[in-house]
Coordinates of C-alpha atoms in Angstrom, one line a residue:
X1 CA 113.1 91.7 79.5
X2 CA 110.2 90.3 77.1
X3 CA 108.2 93.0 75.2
X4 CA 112.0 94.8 75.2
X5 CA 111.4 94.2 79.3
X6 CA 108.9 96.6 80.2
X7 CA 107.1 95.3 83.6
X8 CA 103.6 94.6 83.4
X9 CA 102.5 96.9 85.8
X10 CA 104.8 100.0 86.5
X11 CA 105.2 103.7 87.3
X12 CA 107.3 105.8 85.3
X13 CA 110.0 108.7 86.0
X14 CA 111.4 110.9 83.6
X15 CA 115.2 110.7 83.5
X16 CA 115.0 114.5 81.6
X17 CA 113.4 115.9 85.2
X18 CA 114.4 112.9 87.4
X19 CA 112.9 115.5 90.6
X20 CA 109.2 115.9 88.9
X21 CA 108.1 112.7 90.1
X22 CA 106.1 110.2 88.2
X23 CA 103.8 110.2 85.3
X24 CA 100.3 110.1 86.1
X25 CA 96.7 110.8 84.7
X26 CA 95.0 114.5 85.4
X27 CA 91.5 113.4 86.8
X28 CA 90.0 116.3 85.2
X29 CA 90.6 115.9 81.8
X30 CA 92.8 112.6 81.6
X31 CA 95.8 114.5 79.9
X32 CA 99.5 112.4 81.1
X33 CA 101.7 114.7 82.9
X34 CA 105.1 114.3 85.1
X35 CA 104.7 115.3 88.9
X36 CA 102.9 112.7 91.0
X37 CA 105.3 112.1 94.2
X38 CA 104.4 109.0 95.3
X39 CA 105.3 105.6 93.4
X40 CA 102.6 104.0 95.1
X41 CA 99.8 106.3 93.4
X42 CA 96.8 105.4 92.4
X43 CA 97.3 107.6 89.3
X44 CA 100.6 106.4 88.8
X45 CA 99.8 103.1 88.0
X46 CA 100.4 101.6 84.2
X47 CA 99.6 98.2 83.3
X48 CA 101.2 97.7 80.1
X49 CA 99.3 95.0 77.7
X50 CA 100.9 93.7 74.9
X51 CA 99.5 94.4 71.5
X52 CA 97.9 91.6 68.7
X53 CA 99.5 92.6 66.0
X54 CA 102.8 92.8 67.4
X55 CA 105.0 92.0 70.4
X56 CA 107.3 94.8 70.6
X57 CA 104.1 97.4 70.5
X58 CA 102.6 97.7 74.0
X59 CA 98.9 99.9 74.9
X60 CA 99.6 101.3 78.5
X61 CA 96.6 101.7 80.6
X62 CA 96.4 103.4 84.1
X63 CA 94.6 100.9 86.1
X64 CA 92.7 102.8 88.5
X65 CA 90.8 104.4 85.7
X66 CA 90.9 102.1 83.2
X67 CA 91.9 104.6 80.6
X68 CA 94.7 103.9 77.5
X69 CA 97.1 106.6 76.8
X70 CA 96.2 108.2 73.1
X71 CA 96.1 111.1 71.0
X72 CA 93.4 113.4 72.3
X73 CA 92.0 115.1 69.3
X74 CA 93.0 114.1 65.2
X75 CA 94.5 117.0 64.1
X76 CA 96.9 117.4 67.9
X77 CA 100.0 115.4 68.9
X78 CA 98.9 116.1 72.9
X79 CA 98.6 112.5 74.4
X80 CA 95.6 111.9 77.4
X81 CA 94.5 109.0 78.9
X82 CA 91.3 108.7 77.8
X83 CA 90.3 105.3 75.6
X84 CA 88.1 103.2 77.0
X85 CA 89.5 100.4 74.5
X86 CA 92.6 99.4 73.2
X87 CA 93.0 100.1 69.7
X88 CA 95.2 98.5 67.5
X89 CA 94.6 99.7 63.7
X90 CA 97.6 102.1 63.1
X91 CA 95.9 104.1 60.3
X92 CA 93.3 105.3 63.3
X93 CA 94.6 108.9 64.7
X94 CA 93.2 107.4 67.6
X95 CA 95.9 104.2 68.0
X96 CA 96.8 103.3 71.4
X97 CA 100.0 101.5 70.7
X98 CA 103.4 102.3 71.3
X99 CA 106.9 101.1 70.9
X100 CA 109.4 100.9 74.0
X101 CA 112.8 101.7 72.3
X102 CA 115.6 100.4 75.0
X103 CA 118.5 103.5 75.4
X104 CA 120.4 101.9 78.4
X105 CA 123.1 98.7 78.0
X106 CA 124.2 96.4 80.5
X107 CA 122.0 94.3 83.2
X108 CA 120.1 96.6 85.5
X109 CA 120.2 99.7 82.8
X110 CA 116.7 99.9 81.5
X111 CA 116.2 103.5 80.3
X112 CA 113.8 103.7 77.2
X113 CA 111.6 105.7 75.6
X114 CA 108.3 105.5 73.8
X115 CA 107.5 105.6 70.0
X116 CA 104.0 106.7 69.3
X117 CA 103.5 103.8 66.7
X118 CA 100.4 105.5 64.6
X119 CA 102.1 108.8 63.7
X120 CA 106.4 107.3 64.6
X121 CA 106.9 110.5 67.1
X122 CA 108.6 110.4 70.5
X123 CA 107.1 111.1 73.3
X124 CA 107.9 113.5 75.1
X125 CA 107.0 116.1 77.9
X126 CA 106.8 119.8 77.8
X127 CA 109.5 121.2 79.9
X128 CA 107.0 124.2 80.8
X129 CA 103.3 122.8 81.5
X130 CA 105.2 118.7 82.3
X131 CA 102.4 117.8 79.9
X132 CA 103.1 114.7 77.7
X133 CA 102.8 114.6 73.9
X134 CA 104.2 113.3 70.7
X135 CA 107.2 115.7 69.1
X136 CA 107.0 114.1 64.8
X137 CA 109.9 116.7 64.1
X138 CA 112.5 114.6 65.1
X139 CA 113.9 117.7 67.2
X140 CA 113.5 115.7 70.2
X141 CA 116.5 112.8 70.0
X142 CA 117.9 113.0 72.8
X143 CA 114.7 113.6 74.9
X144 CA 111.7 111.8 76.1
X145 CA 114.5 109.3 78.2
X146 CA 112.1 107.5 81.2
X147 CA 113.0 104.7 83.6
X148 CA 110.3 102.8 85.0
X149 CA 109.5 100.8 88.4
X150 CA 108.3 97.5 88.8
X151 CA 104.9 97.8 91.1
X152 CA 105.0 94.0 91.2
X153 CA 108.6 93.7 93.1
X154 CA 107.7 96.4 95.3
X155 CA 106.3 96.1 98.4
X156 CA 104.2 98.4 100.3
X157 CA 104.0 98.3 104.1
X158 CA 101.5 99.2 105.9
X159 CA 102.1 102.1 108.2
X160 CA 98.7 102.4 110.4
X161 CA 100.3 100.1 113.1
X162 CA 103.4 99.0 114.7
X163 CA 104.5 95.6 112.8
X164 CA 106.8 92.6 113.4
X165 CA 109.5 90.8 111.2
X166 CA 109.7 87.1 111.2
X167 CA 112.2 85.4 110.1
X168 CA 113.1 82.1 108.7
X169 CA 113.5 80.6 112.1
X170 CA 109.7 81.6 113.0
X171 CA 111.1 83.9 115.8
X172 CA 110.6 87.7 115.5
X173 CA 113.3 90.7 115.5
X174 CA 114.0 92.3 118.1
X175 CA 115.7 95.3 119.9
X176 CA 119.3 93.5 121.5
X177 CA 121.8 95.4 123.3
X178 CA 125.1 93.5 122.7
X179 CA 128.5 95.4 123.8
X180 CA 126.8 98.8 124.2
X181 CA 125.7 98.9 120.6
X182 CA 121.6 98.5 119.9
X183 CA 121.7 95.5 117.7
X184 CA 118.6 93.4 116.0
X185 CA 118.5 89.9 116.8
X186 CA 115.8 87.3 115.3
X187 CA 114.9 85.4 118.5
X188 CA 111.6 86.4 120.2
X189 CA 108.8 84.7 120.3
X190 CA 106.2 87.6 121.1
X191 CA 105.3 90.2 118.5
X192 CA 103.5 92.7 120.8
X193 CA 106.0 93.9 123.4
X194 CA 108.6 97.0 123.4
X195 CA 111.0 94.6 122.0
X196 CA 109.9 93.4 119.0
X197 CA 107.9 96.4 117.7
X198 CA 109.3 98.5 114.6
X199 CA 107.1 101.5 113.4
X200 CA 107.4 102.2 109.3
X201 CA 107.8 105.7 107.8
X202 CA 107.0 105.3 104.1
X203 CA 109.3 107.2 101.8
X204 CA 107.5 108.5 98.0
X205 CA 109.6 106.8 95.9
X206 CA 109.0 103.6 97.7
X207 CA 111.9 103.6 100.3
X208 CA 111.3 103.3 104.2
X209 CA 112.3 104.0 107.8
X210 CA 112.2 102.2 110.3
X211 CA 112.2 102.8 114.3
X212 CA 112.5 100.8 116.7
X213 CA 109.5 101.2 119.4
X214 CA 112.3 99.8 121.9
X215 CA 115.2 101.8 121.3
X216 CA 112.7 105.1 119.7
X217 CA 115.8 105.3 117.0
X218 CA 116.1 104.6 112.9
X219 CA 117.2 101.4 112.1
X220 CA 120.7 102.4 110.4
X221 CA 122.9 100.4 108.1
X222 CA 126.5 100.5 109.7
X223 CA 129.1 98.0 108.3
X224 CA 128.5 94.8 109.3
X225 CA 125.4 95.5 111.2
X226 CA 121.9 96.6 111.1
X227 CA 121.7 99.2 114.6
X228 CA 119.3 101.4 116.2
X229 CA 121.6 104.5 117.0
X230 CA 120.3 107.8 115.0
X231 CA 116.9 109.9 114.9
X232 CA 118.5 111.5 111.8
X233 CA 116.1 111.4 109.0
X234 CA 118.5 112.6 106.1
X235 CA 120.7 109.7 106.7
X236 CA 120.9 108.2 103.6
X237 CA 122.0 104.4 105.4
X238 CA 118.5 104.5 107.1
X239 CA 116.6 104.0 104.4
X240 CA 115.5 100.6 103.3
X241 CA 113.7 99.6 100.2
X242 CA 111.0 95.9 100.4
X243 CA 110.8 93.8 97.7
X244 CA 108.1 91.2 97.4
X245 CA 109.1 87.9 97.4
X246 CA 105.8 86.4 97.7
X247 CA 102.0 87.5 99.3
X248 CA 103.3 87.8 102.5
X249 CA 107.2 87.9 102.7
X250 CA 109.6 90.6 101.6
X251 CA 113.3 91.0 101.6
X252 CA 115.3 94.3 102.8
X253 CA 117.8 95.9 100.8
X254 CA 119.9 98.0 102.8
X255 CA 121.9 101.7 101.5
X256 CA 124.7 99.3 100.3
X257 CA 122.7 97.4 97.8
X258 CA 122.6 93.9 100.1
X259 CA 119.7 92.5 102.2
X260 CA 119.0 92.0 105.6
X261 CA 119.6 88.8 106.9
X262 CA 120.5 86.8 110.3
X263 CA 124.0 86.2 110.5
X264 CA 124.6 82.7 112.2
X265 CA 128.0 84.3 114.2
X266 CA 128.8 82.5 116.9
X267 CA 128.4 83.6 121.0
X268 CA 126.3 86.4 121.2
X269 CA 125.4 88.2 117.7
X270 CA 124.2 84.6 117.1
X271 CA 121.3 85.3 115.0
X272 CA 122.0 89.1 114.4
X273 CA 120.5 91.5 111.9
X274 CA 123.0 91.9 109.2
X275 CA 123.1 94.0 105.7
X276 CA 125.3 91.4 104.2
X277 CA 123.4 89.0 101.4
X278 CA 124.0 90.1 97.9
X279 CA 120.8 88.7 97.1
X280 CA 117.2 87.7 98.9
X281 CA 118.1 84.3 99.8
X282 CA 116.0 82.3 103.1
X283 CA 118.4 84.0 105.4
X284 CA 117.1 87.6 104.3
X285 CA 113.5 86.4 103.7
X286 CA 110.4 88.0 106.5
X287 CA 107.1 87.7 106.9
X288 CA 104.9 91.1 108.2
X289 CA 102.8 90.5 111.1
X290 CA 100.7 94.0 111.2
X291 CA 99.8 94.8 114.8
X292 CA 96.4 95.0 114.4
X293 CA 93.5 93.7 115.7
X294 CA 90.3 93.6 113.5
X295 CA 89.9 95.7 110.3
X296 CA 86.5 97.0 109.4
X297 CA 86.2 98.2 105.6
X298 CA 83.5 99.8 104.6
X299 CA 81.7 102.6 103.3
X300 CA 82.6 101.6 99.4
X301 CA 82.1 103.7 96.3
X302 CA 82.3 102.4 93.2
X303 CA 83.9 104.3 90.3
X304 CA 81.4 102.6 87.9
X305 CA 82.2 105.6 85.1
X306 CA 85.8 103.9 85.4
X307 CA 83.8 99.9 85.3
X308 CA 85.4 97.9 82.4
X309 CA 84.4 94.6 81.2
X310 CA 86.8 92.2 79.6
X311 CA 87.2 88.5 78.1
X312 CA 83.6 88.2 76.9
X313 CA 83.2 84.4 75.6
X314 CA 80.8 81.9 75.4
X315 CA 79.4 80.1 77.8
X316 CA 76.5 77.0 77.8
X317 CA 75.1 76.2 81.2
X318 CA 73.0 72.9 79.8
X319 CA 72.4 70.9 76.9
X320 CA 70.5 67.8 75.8
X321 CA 68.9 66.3 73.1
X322 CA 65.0 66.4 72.8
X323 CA 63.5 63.5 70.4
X324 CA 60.1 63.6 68.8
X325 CA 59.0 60.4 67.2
X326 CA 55.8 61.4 66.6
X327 CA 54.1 62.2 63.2
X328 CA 53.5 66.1 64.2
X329 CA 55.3 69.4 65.5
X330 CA 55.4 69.2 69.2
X331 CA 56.4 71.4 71.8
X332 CA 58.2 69.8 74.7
X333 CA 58.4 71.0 78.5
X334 CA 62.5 71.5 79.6
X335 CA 63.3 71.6 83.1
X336 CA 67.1 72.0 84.2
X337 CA 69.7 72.7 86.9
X338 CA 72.9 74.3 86.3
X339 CA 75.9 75.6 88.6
X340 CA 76.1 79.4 88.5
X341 CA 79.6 80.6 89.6
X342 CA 80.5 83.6 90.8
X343 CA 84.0 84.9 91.6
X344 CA 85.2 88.4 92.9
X345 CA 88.4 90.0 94.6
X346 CA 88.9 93.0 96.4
X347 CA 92.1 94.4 95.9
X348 CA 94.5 97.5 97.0
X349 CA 98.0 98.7 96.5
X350 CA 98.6 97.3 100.2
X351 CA 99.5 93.7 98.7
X352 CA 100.9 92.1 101.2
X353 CA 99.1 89.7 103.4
X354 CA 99.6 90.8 107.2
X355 CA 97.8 88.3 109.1
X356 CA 95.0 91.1 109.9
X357 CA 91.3 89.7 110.8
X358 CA 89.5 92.0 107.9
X359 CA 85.7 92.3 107.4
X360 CA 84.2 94.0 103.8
X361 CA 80.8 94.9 104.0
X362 CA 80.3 96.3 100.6
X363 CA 77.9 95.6 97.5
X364 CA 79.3 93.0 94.9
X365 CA 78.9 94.0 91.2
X366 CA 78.4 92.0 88.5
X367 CA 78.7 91.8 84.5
X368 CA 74.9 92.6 83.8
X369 CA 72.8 91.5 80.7
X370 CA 74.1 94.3 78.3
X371 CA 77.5 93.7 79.5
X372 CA 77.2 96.8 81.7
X373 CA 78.0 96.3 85.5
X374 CA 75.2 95.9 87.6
X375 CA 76.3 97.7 91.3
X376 CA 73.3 96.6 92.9
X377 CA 74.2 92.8 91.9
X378 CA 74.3 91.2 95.4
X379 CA 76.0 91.9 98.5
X380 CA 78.1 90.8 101.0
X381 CA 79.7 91.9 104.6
X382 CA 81.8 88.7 105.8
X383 CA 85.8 88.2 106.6
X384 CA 87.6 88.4 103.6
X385 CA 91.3 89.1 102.6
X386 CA 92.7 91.4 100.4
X387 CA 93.6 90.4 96.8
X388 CA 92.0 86.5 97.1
X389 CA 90.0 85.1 94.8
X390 CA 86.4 84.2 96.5
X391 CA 83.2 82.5 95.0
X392 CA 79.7 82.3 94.9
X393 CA 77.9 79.1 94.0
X394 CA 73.8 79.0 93.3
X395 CA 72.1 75.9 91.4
X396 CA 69.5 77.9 89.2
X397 CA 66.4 75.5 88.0
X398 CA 65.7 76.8 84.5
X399 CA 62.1 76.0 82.8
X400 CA 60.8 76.0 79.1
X401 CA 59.5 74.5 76.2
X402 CA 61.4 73.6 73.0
X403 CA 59.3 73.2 69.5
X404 CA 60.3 69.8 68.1
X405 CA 59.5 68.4 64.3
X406 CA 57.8 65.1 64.2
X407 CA 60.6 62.7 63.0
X408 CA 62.8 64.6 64.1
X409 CA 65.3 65.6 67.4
X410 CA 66.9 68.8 68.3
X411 CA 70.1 69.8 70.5
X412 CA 68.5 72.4 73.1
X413 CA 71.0 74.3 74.7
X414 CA 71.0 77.1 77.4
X415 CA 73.6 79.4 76.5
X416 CA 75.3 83.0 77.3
X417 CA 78.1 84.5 78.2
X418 CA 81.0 84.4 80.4
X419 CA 83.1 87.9 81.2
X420 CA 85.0 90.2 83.6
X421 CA 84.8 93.0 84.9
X422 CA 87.1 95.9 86.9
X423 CA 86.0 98.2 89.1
X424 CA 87.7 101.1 91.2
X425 CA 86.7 102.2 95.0
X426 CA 86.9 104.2 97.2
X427 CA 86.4 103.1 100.9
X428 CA 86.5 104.0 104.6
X429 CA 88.4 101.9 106.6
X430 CA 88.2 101.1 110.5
X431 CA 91.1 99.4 112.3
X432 CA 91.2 98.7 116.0
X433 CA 95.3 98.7 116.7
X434 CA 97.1 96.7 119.1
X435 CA 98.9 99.7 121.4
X436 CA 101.9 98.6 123.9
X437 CA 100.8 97.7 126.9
X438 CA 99.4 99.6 129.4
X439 CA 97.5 101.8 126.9
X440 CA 94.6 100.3 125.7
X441 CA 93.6 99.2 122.1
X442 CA 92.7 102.3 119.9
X443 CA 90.4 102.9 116.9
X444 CA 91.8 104.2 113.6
X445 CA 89.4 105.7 110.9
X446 CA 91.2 106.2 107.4
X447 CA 89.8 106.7 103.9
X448 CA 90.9 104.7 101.2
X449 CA 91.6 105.6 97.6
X450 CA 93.2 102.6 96.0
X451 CA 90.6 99.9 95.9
X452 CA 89.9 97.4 92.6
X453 CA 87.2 94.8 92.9
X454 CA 87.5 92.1 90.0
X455 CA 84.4 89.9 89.1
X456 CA 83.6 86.9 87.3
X457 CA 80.2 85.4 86.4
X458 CA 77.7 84.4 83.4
X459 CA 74.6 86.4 81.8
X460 CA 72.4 86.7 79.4
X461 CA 71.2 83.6 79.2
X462 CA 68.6 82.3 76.4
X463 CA 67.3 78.6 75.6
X464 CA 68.3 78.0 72.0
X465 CA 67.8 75.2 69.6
X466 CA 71.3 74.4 68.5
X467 CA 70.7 71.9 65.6
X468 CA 67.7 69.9 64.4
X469 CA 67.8 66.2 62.9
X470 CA 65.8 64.2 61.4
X471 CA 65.2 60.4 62.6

């Protein structure tokens, strides 16, 4: 792994109290403990940057409140979430980087712990409060052990609806009774029925169930088949864990550490769901079709108090030369058109694409002239999808005058600046579902807690004279 092999955006356990959870940030006063339960938690989320000065120190920041881990106070070792900046000068009590220190050998062992690089102690977490701070007596060796999980390989899926696998042969799975036993066989080609429904149960540390609306059993892992033949919930071989391959397809892995995939037997378990492949290949590759109809988000709430803005740089929107050949100081009318781009992303932990119509009626924020964000910016309500990239495009006529030296010319320019900015939300979602026939369709309100809208765009804009030259 690069920076030792850290992901870029993880949650963390504690191999000291492996059944505490994951470490997240305290909303009330930003201090890192061990105890969320969920892997999927918004306030278990770390996105780990790399640092400047050097590439083994990393500055972890929770991304939903865009806060870096860091001594709270000078003269205490207790660590909180709480910079709104990175900070890289390691004479600062206030230093936000650390040093992942690799304790685990071998491929797949990636235990570690942190090194608070400022003052060179270990982090660690009180075994009493499960509050996180930095032990400099060296009492602490063989403490402070974590393991952390790749957000980025996960995949969440979405439990508001029934859903549908489909598989590389573009038919979906479905329930198969094949010599008594309830089998699952890729070859339907219609999503909504009995048949091809499957109903997710999401498991905290990222596992899931899976029943079968046909057979109204767990999928189980049995040999050399995937079968629908238990409701018990403690069996271990019904639990399955998604990886993302891509935005909309995920591989299986089954309680014996192999995918799912369609097993090309011959006669009738032709096509069969098996837990077989040692590794995701096309075979154990599906797509989630969510079975709903229309999604309605709305509602939003910014978390502007958590609003960052990032990778300020220059930007010119027009330039030209202006030439006075005359023999006195004139001032010269400028008129212009530029391109004004604008680009924003709503995103959520949900990150795969489910092939679910989805309107966002919701303001769109923007960097503002003082590099603040600007809520109020514009607006929009329109089908969108999750976590893609959309724009805005405006020509803007700009008019004013530019002082010119006789004998002289002058570069006029129009220039500001270009930046970023994240924002957290909050939102109430509407969803009308897609029941099995004969009931009707159905409409689902849930609230929303994991939203990040990302915006690009230009500001503070001023007409400048860039260089004068005589003729």
């Amino acid at each position: 792994m690069a920076v030792w092999g850290l992901p870029k955006v993880m949650a963390i356990k504690s191999e000291d109290f492996k059944e505490k959870g994951y470490i997240y940030r305290k909303d009330e006063d930003g201090s890192v403990a061990l105890g969320e339960e969920s892997v999927f938690s918004t306030r278990a989320r770390i996105e780990v940057e790399q640092s400047k000065i050097d590439s083994k120190y990393v500055h972890l920041r929770f991304s939903y409140s865009n806060r870096y881990m860091q001594r709270t106070v000078p003269w205490s070792y207790a660590i909180a979430a709480v910079g709104r900046t990175p900070q890289e000068d390691t004479s600062d009590p206030f230093c936000t980087l650390f040093e992942p220190i690799r304790v685990g050998v071998g491929l797949g062992n990636n235990e570690f712990y942190f090194i608070h690089v400022q003052s060179g102690g270990r982090l660690v977490v009180d075994s009493t409060s499960f509050v996180f701070y930095v032990d400099i007596t060296g009492s602490s060796s063989l403490q402070g052990h974590l393991r952390p999980v790749d957000l980025d390989s996960l995949a969440r899926l979405p439990v508001r609806a029934n859903v549908a696998f489909i598989g590389s042969t573009a038919h979906y799975i479905k329930a198969y009774l094949m010599g008594n036993v309830n089998h699952f066989q890729l070859s339907s080609n219609v999503p909504h029925d009995a048949y091809s429904r499957h109903q997710v149960s999401q498991m905290p540390d990222g596992h899931v169930q899976l029943t079968s609306i046909y057979w109204n059993t767990l999928w189980r892992s049995s040999g050399l088949w995937i079968i629908g033949d238990t409701n018990d919930q403690t069996d271990p071989d019904t639990l399955f864990m998604p990886f993302k391959i891509n935005a909309t397809t995920i591989a299986l892995r089954a309680s014996n550490d192999n995918f799912c995939d369609r097993r090309l037997f011959k006669d009738m378990f032709f096509n069969c769901i098996t837990p077989l492949s040692p590794s995701p290949t096309a075979l154990a590759q599906f797509q989630v079709e969510e079975l709903v109809i229309l999604s309605r988000v709305g509602n939003v709430r910014y978390q502007i108090e958590y609003a960052r803005v990032i990778d300020e740089e220059p930007y010119s929107g027009w330039s030209s030369t202006v030439v006075n050949d005359g023999e006195v100081d004139l001032d010269f009318a400028v008129s212009f058109t530029y391109q004004d781009l604008k680009e924003y992303t709503f995103a959520r932990s949900f990150s795969l694409e489910t092939g679910v119509p989805t309107v966002i009626d919701a303001a769109l924020p923007f960097v503002a002239k003082d590099a603040s964000v600007d809520e109020a910016a514009s607006r929009i309500n329109a089908h969108l999808q999750w976590n893609a990239t959309n724009t805005m495009t405006t020509m803007v006529t700009v008019r004013g005058s530019v002082q010119v030296p006789a004998k002289s010319s002058v570069v006029a320019s129009y220039v500001g600046k270009r930046a970023t900015c994240n924002v957290p939300f909050y939102y109430t979602e509407t969803d009308t579902i897609n029941n099995l026939s004969p009931t009707p369709n159905s409409v689902a309100v849930s609230e929303g807690v994991d939203g990040l809208y990302t915006a690009t765009n230009c500001y503070d804009f001023e007409l400048v004279v860039e260089k004068t030259q005589a003729l």
